[in-house]
Amino acid sequence: KPIIAGLKSIKLETEPGTYFWCACGKSKDQPFCDGSHQGTAFNPIEIVVRKKKLIKWCTCKYTKTPPFCDHSHRELPGYK
Ligand code: FES
C-alpha cells in the first residue's frame, strides 16, 4: 500500500511540461517523484500537461483518478 503523504490535495498552477507524480507516497518533494520509490512496488505516473492549468494533485495516494485529487482522502483515517 502507498504511504499517505498528505490528507489534502496540493493545488498548483502547473506550467506545460512532463511531470512524474509520486505514487508511493515516500517522496519528500510532493506531489512529485524524487526517486524514493526505489525498492518498493511503486513507480511514478507520468503526466504531460499541454496548457497551463490549475491542477489539484493527489497527495494521499488513494485517488482513483491519479494523479488528480478525487477527494478519496476524505475516507482515510485521520481526515477531519
Ligand atoms: Fe514515490 Fe517515486 S518517490 S513514486
Short mmCIF file of C-alpha atoms and ligand atoms in Angstrom, two decimals:
data_model
loop_
_atom_site.label_atom_id
_atom_site.label_comp_id
_atom_site.label_asym_id
_atom_site.label_seq_id
_atom_site.Cartn_x
_atom_site.Cartn_y
_atom_site.Cartn_z
CA LYS A 1 0.00 0.00 0.00
CA PRO A 2 1.15 3.54 -0.62
CA ILE A 3 2.17 5.82 2.22
CA ILE A 4 -0.30 8.63 2.86
CA ALA A 5 1.79 11.70 2.15
CA GLY A 6 -0.98 14.17 2.91
CA LEU A 7 -4.69 14.45 3.66
CA LYS A 8 -5.42 17.21 1.20
CA SER A 9 -4.52 17.93 -2.37
CA ILE A 10 -1.77 20.27 -3.47
CA LYS A 11 -3.16 22.91 -5.82
CA LEU A 12 -0.60 24.14 -8.30
CA GLU A 13 -0.85 26.42 -11.26
CA THR A 14 1.02 23.99 -13.48
CA GLU A 15 3.07 25.02 -16.47
CA PRO A 16 3.09 22.86 -19.63
CA GLY A 17 5.58 20.02 -19.35
CA THR A 18 6.09 16.43 -18.32
CA TYR A 19 5.64 15.55 -14.66
CA PHE A 20 6.14 12.42 -12.62
CA TRP A 21 3.60 12.08 -9.85
CA CYS A 22 4.70 10.15 -6.78
CA ALA A 23 2.52 7.05 -6.40
CA CYS A 24 4.32 5.53 -3.42
CA GLY A 25 3.93 8.44 -1.02
CA LYS A 26 7.58 8.45 0.06
CA SER A 27 8.78 11.42 -1.93
CA LYS A 28 9.93 14.45 0.03
CA ASP A 29 9.01 16.58 -2.99
CA GLN A 30 5.22 16.02 -3.02
CA PRO A 31 3.32 15.65 -5.21
CA PHE A 32 6.21 14.70 -7.46
CA CYS A 33 8.54 11.69 -7.53
CA ASP A 34 12.01 12.18 -6.05
CA GLY A 35 13.19 8.61 -6.64
CA SER A 36 12.32 7.40 -3.13
CA HIS A 37 10.13 4.61 -4.57
CA GLN A 38 13.26 2.59 -5.33
CA GLY A 39 12.91 -0.79 -3.71
CA THR A 40 9.11 -0.52 -3.47
CA ALA A 41 6.46 -1.97 -5.78
CA PHE A 42 5.57 1.52 -6.99
CA ASN A 43 6.52 3.61 -9.97
CA PRO A 44 5.67 7.23 -10.62
CA ILE A 45 2.90 8.14 -13.03
CA GLU A 46 3.91 10.29 -15.95
CA ILE A 47 1.62 13.12 -16.97
CA VAL A 48 2.02 15.53 -19.83
CA VAL A 49 0.43 18.94 -19.27
CA ARG A 50 -0.16 20.72 -22.56
CA LYS A 51 -1.66 24.00 -21.35
CA LYS A 52 -1.01 25.91 -18.16
CA LYS A 53 -3.76 24.98 -15.70
CA LEU A 54 -4.65 24.64 -12.06
CA ILE A 55 -4.18 21.04 -11.01
CA LYS A 56 -5.25 19.53 -7.70
CA TRP A 57 -2.55 16.92 -7.24
CA CYS A 58 -3.39 13.96 -5.02
CA THR A 59 -1.12 13.55 -2.01
CA CYS A 60 -2.97 10.80 -0.12
CA LYS A 61 -2.19 8.37 -2.99
CA TYR A 62 -5.62 6.75 -2.76
CA THR A 63 -7.22 8.70 -5.60
CA LYS A 64 -8.98 6.62 -8.25
CA THR A 65 -8.03 9.21 -10.84
CA PRO A 66 -4.27 9.57 -10.39
CA PRO A 67 -2.55 11.96 -10.33
CA PHE A 68 -5.61 14.11 -9.69
CA CYS A 69 -7.40 14.51 -6.37
CA ASP A 70 -10.84 12.85 -6.31
CA HIS A 71 -11.39 13.55 -2.60
CA SER A 72 -10.60 9.97 -1.61
CA HIS A 73 -8.56 11.47 1.26
CA ARG A 74 -11.86 12.20 3.00
CA GLU A 75 -12.35 8.46 3.53
CA LEU A 76 -8.96 7.90 5.14
CA PRO A 77 -8.25 7.57 8.85
CA GLY A 78 -7.08 10.83 10.34
CA TYR A 79 -9.08 13.06 8.00
CA LYS A 80 -11.07 15.72 9.82
FE1 FES B 1 7.05 7.98 -4.90
FE2 FES B 1 8.82 7.94 -6.91
S1 FES B 1 9.09 8.73 -4.93
S2 FES B 1 6.80 7.17 -6.90
#
